């Protein structure tokens, strides 16, 4: 059974109520611009990672957060594994539905694999050299 991590904690999966809005699911081939006008009305956006090595969802997440200003829940679904969590969070994901068979407790350690990130990201907008100089 897949496990949901949200806020760096294991939580029970739950469906949004109809009052919260719909769940929008984006595939790697979808263009976020095509749904930009609907983002204010959705409860969350699920971005699918159909294969372990398919990184297009990272770009979709950054576009949703930075270009289209999406502030709601952004959930990574599909082939979501421990080794990707740190990078997914850096791109703007705040919820992660682990693939079946992943050890959720072990996966939480993925957020602490690196103490710093050199490059700018959604989670850390300034690159390391700017953060150290501040």
PDB file of C-alpha atoms in Angstrom:
ATOM      1  CA  UNK A   1       0.000   0.000   0.000  1.00  0.00           C
ATOM      2  CA  UNK A   2       1.279   3.482  -0.871  1.00  0.00           C
ATOM      3  CA  UNK A   3       2.108   5.833   2.001  1.00  0.00           C
ATOM      4  CA  UNK A   4       1.604   9.596   2.061  1.00  0.00           C
ATOM      5  CA  UNK A   5       4.232  11.963   3.439  1.00  0.00           C
ATOM      6  CA  UNK A   6       3.124  15.534   4.021  1.00  0.00           C
ATOM      7  CA  UNK A   7       4.931  18.168   6.028  1.00  0.00           C
ATOM      8  CA  UNK A   8       7.782  15.665   6.453  1.00  0.00           C
ATOM      9  CA  UNK A   9       5.438  13.384   8.401  1.00  0.00           C
ATOM     10  CA  UNK A  10       3.627  10.178   7.561  1.00  0.00           C
ATOM     11  CA  UNK A  11      -0.093  10.906   7.328  1.00  0.00           C
ATOM     12  CA  UNK A  12      -3.140   8.866   6.329  1.00  0.00           C
ATOM     13  CA  UNK A  13      -4.197   9.549   2.727  1.00  0.00           C
ATOM     14  CA  UNK A  14      -7.478  11.423   2.480  1.00  0.00           C
ATOM     15  CA  UNK A  15      -9.576  12.726  -0.366  1.00  0.00           C
ATOM     16  CA  UNK A  16     -10.440  16.430  -0.378  1.00  0.00           C
ATOM     17  CA  UNK A  17     -14.023  17.347   0.320  1.00  0.00           C
ATOM     18  CA  UNK A  18     -16.082  18.574  -2.651  1.00  0.00           C
ATOM     19  CA  UNK A  19     -16.053  22.061  -1.092  1.00  0.00           C
ATOM     20  CA  UNK A  20     -12.261  22.229  -1.397  1.00  0.00           C
ATOM     21  CA  UNK A  21     -12.288  21.739  -5.160  1.00  0.00           C
ATOM     22  CA  UNK A  22     -11.134  19.099  -7.575  1.00  0.00           C
ATOM     23  CA  UNK A  23      -7.850  17.230  -7.707  1.00  0.00           C
ATOM     24  CA  UNK A  24      -5.945  18.045 -10.860  1.00  0.00           C
ATOM     25  CA  UNK A  25      -3.572  15.352 -12.155  1.00  0.00           C
ATOM     26  CA  UNK A  26      -0.753  16.259 -14.512  1.00  0.00           C
ATOM     27  CA  UNK A  27       1.201  13.757 -16.563  1.00  0.00           C
ATOM     28  CA  UNK A  28       4.767  14.386 -17.769  1.00  0.00           C
ATOM     29  CA  UNK A  29       3.490  15.304 -21.235  1.00  0.00           C
ATOM     30  CA  UNK A  30       1.004  17.907 -19.925  1.00  0.00           C
ATOM     31  CA  UNK A  31       1.755  21.600 -20.245  1.00  0.00           C
ATOM     32  CA  UNK A  32       1.122  23.458 -16.954  1.00  0.00           C
ATOM     33  CA  UNK A  33       0.160  26.556 -18.960  1.00  0.00           C
ATOM     34  CA  UNK A  34      -2.958  24.716 -20.112  1.00  0.00           C
ATOM     35  CA  UNK A  35      -4.292  24.541 -16.537  1.00  0.00           C
ATOM     36  CA  UNK A  36      -2.885  27.793 -15.134  1.00  0.00           C
ATOM     37  CA  UNK A  37      -6.285  29.490 -15.154  1.00  0.00           C
ATOM     38  CA  UNK A  38      -7.834  26.698 -13.073  1.00  0.00           C
ATOM     39  CA  UNK A  39      -5.218  26.533 -10.310  1.00  0.00           C
ATOM     40  CA  UNK A  40      -7.167  28.785  -7.948  1.00  0.00           C
ATOM     41  CA  UNK A  41     -10.095  26.357  -7.944  1.00  0.00           C
ATOM     42  CA  UNK A  42      -8.301  23.072  -7.224  1.00  0.00           C
ATOM     43  CA  UNK A  43      -7.803  21.343  -3.875  1.00  0.00           C
ATOM     44  CA  UNK A  44      -4.432  19.959  -4.942  1.00  0.00           C
ATOM     45  CA  UNK A  45      -2.337  19.121  -7.957  1.00  0.00           C
ATOM     46  CA  UNK A  46      -0.949  15.601  -8.387  1.00  0.00           C
ATOM     47  CA  UNK A  47       2.090  15.312 -10.662  1.00  0.00           C
ATOM     48  CA  UNK A  48       2.703  11.792 -11.922  1.00  0.00           C
ATOM     49  CA  UNK A  49       6.151  10.206 -12.148  1.00  0.00           C
ATOM     50  CA  UNK A  50       5.419   7.109 -14.282  1.00  0.00           C
ATOM     51  CA  UNK A  51       9.037   5.883 -14.306  1.00  0.00           C
ATOM     52  CA  UNK A  52      11.914   6.116 -11.859  1.00  0.00           C
ATOM     53  CA  UNK A  53      14.094   8.079 -14.293  1.00  0.00           C
ATOM     54  CA  UNK A  54      11.446  10.451 -15.680  1.00  0.00           C
ATOM     55  CA  UNK A  55      12.291  13.909 -14.362  1.00  0.00           C
ATOM     56  CA  UNK A  56       9.748  16.019 -16.237  1.00  0.00           C
ATOM     57  CA  UNK A  57       7.624  16.297 -13.098  1.00  0.00           C
ATOM     58  CA  UNK A  58      10.363  18.377 -11.447  1.00  0.00           C
ATOM     59  CA  UNK A  59      10.019  20.995 -14.191  1.00  0.00           C
ATOM     60  CA  UNK A  60       6.245  20.929 -13.923  1.00  0.00           C
ATOM     61  CA  UNK A  61       6.489  21.580 -10.166  1.00  0.00           C
ATOM     62  CA  UNK A  62       8.839  24.538 -10.581  1.00  0.00           C
ATOM     63  CA  UNK A  63       6.643  26.054 -13.269  1.00  0.00           C
ATOM     64  CA  UNK A  64       3.517  25.680 -11.146  1.00  0.00           C
ATOM     65  CA  UNK A  65       5.171  27.337  -8.146  1.00  0.00           C
ATOM     66  CA  UNK A  66       7.308  30.012  -9.786  1.00  0.00           C
ATOM     67  CA  UNK A  67       5.624  30.974 -13.050  1.00  0.00           C
ATOM     68  CA  UNK A  68       1.981  30.324 -12.185  1.00  0.00           C
ATOM     69  CA  UNK A  69       2.117  31.121  -8.454  1.00  0.00           C
ATOM     70  CA  UNK A  70       0.399  27.948  -7.287  1.00  0.00           C
ATOM     71  CA  UNK A  71       0.287  27.926  -3.461  1.00  0.00           C
ATOM     72  CA  UNK A  72      -1.821  24.823  -2.779  1.00  0.00           C
ATOM     73  CA  UNK A  73      -0.792  21.236  -2.152  1.00  0.00           C
ATOM     74  CA  UNK A  74       1.508  19.850  -4.811  1.00  0.00           C
ATOM     75  CA  UNK A  75       1.723  16.065  -4.539  1.00  0.00           C
ATOM     76  CA  UNK A  76       4.229  13.775  -6.275  1.00  0.00           C
ATOM     77  CA  UNK A  77       2.628  10.447  -7.220  1.00  0.00           C
ATOM     78  CA  UNK A  78       3.749   7.348  -9.100  1.00  0.00           C
ATOM     79  CA  UNK A  79       7.342   6.123  -8.831  1.00  0.00           C
ATOM     80  CA  UNK A  80       8.146   8.269  -5.787  1.00  0.00           C
ATOM     81  CA  UNK A  81      11.096   6.911  -3.796  1.00  0.00           C
ATOM     82  CA  UNK A  82      13.301   7.990  -0.906  1.00  0.00           C
ATOM     83  CA  UNK A  83      16.199   9.075  -3.124  1.00  0.00           C
ATOM     84  CA  UNK A  84      14.056  11.696  -4.852  1.00  0.00           C
ATOM     85  CA  UNK A  85      12.352  13.346  -1.863  1.00  0.00           C
ATOM     86  CA  UNK A  86      15.004  16.008  -1.159  1.00  0.00           C
ATOM     87  CA  UNK A  87      15.015  17.129  -4.799  1.00  0.00           C
ATOM     88  CA  UNK A  88      11.238  16.975  -5.153  1.00  0.00           C
ATOM     89  CA  UNK A  89      10.834  19.205  -2.113  1.00  0.00           C
ATOM     90  CA  UNK A  90      13.392  21.627  -3.560  1.00  0.00           C
ATOM     91  CA  UNK A  91      11.262  21.927  -6.699  1.00  0.00           C
ATOM     92  CA  UNK A  92       8.114  22.770  -4.762  1.00  0.00           C
ATOM     93  CA  UNK A  93       6.438  19.491  -3.860  1.00  0.00           C
ATOM     94  CA  UNK A  94       4.996  19.457  -0.347  1.00  0.00           C
ATOM     95  CA  UNK A  95       3.326  16.023  -0.386  1.00  0.00           C
ATOM     96  CA  UNK A  96       4.641  12.677  -1.597  1.00  0.00           C
ATOM     97  CA  UNK A  97       2.706   9.488  -2.223  1.00  0.00           C
ATOM     98  CA  UNK A  98       5.405   6.822  -1.974  1.00  0.00           C
ATOM     99  CA  UNK A  99       5.249   3.899  -4.376  1.00  0.00           C
ATOM    100  CA  UNK A 100       4.101   0.561  -3.018  1.00  0.00           C
ATOM    101  CA  UNK A 101       6.785  -1.245  -1.060  1.00  0.00           C
ATOM    102  CA  UNK A 102       8.726   1.850   0.034  1.00  0.00           C
ATOM    103  CA  UNK A 103       9.555   1.957   3.749  1.00  0.00           C
ATOM    104  CA  UNK A 104       7.995   5.244   4.874  1.00  0.00           C
ATOM    105  CA  UNK A 105      10.138   5.621   8.001  1.00  0.00           C
ATOM    106  CA  UNK A 106      13.284   5.060   5.963  1.00  0.00           C
ATOM    107  CA  UNK A 107      12.038   7.449   3.283  1.00  0.00           C
ATOM    108  CA  UNK A 108      11.752  10.291   5.784  1.00  0.00           C
ATOM    109  CA  UNK A 109      15.543  10.193   6.047  1.00  0.00           C
ATOM    110  CA  UNK A 110      15.712  11.297   2.421  1.00  0.00           C
ATOM    111  CA  UNK A 111      14.925  14.852   3.466  1.00  0.00           C
ATOM    112  CA  UNK A 112      18.146  14.925   5.499  1.00  0.00           C
ATOM    113  CA  UNK A 113      20.471  13.372   2.919  1.00  0.00           C
ATOM    114  CA  UNK A 114      22.022  16.776   2.220  1.00  0.00           C
ATOM    115  CA  UNK A 115      22.570  19.605   4.679  1.00  0.00           C
ATOM    116  CA  UNK A 116      22.803  22.261   1.944  1.00  0.00           C
ATOM    117  CA  UNK A 117      21.977  22.833  -1.679  1.00  0.00           C
ATOM    118  CA  UNK A 118      24.266  24.928  -3.853  1.00  0.00           C
ATOM    119  CA  UNK A 119      21.707  26.025  -6.392  1.00  0.00           C
ATOM    120  CA  UNK A 120      18.617  28.164  -6.059  1.00  0.00           C
ATOM    121  CA  UNK A 121      15.307  26.338  -5.833  1.00  0.00           C
ATOM    122  CA  UNK A 122      11.670  26.870  -4.933  1.00  0.00           C
ATOM    123  CA  UNK A 123      12.488  25.881  -1.337  1.00  0.00           C
ATOM    124  CA  UNK A 124      15.642  28.031  -1.205  1.00  0.00           C
ATOM    125  CA  UNK A 125      15.363  30.883  -3.744  1.00  0.00           C
ATOM    126  CA  UNK A 126      18.892  32.203  -3.214  1.00  0.00           C
ATOM    127  CA  UNK A 127      21.933  30.131  -4.208  1.00  0.00           C
ATOM    128  CA  UNK A 128      24.351  29.077  -1.465  1.00  0.00           C
ATOM    129  CA  UNK A 129      26.908  31.824  -2.126  1.00  0.00           C
ATOM    130  CA  UNK A 130      24.187  34.450  -1.590  1.00  0.00           C
ATOM    131  CA  UNK A 131      22.865  32.757   1.557  1.00  0.00           C
ATOM    132  CA  UNK A 132      26.352  32.575   3.088  1.00  0.00           C
ATOM    133  CA  UNK A 133      27.029  36.239   2.396  1.00  0.00           C
ATOM    134  CA  UNK A 134      23.821  37.401   4.072  1.00  0.00           C
TER     135      UNK A 134
END
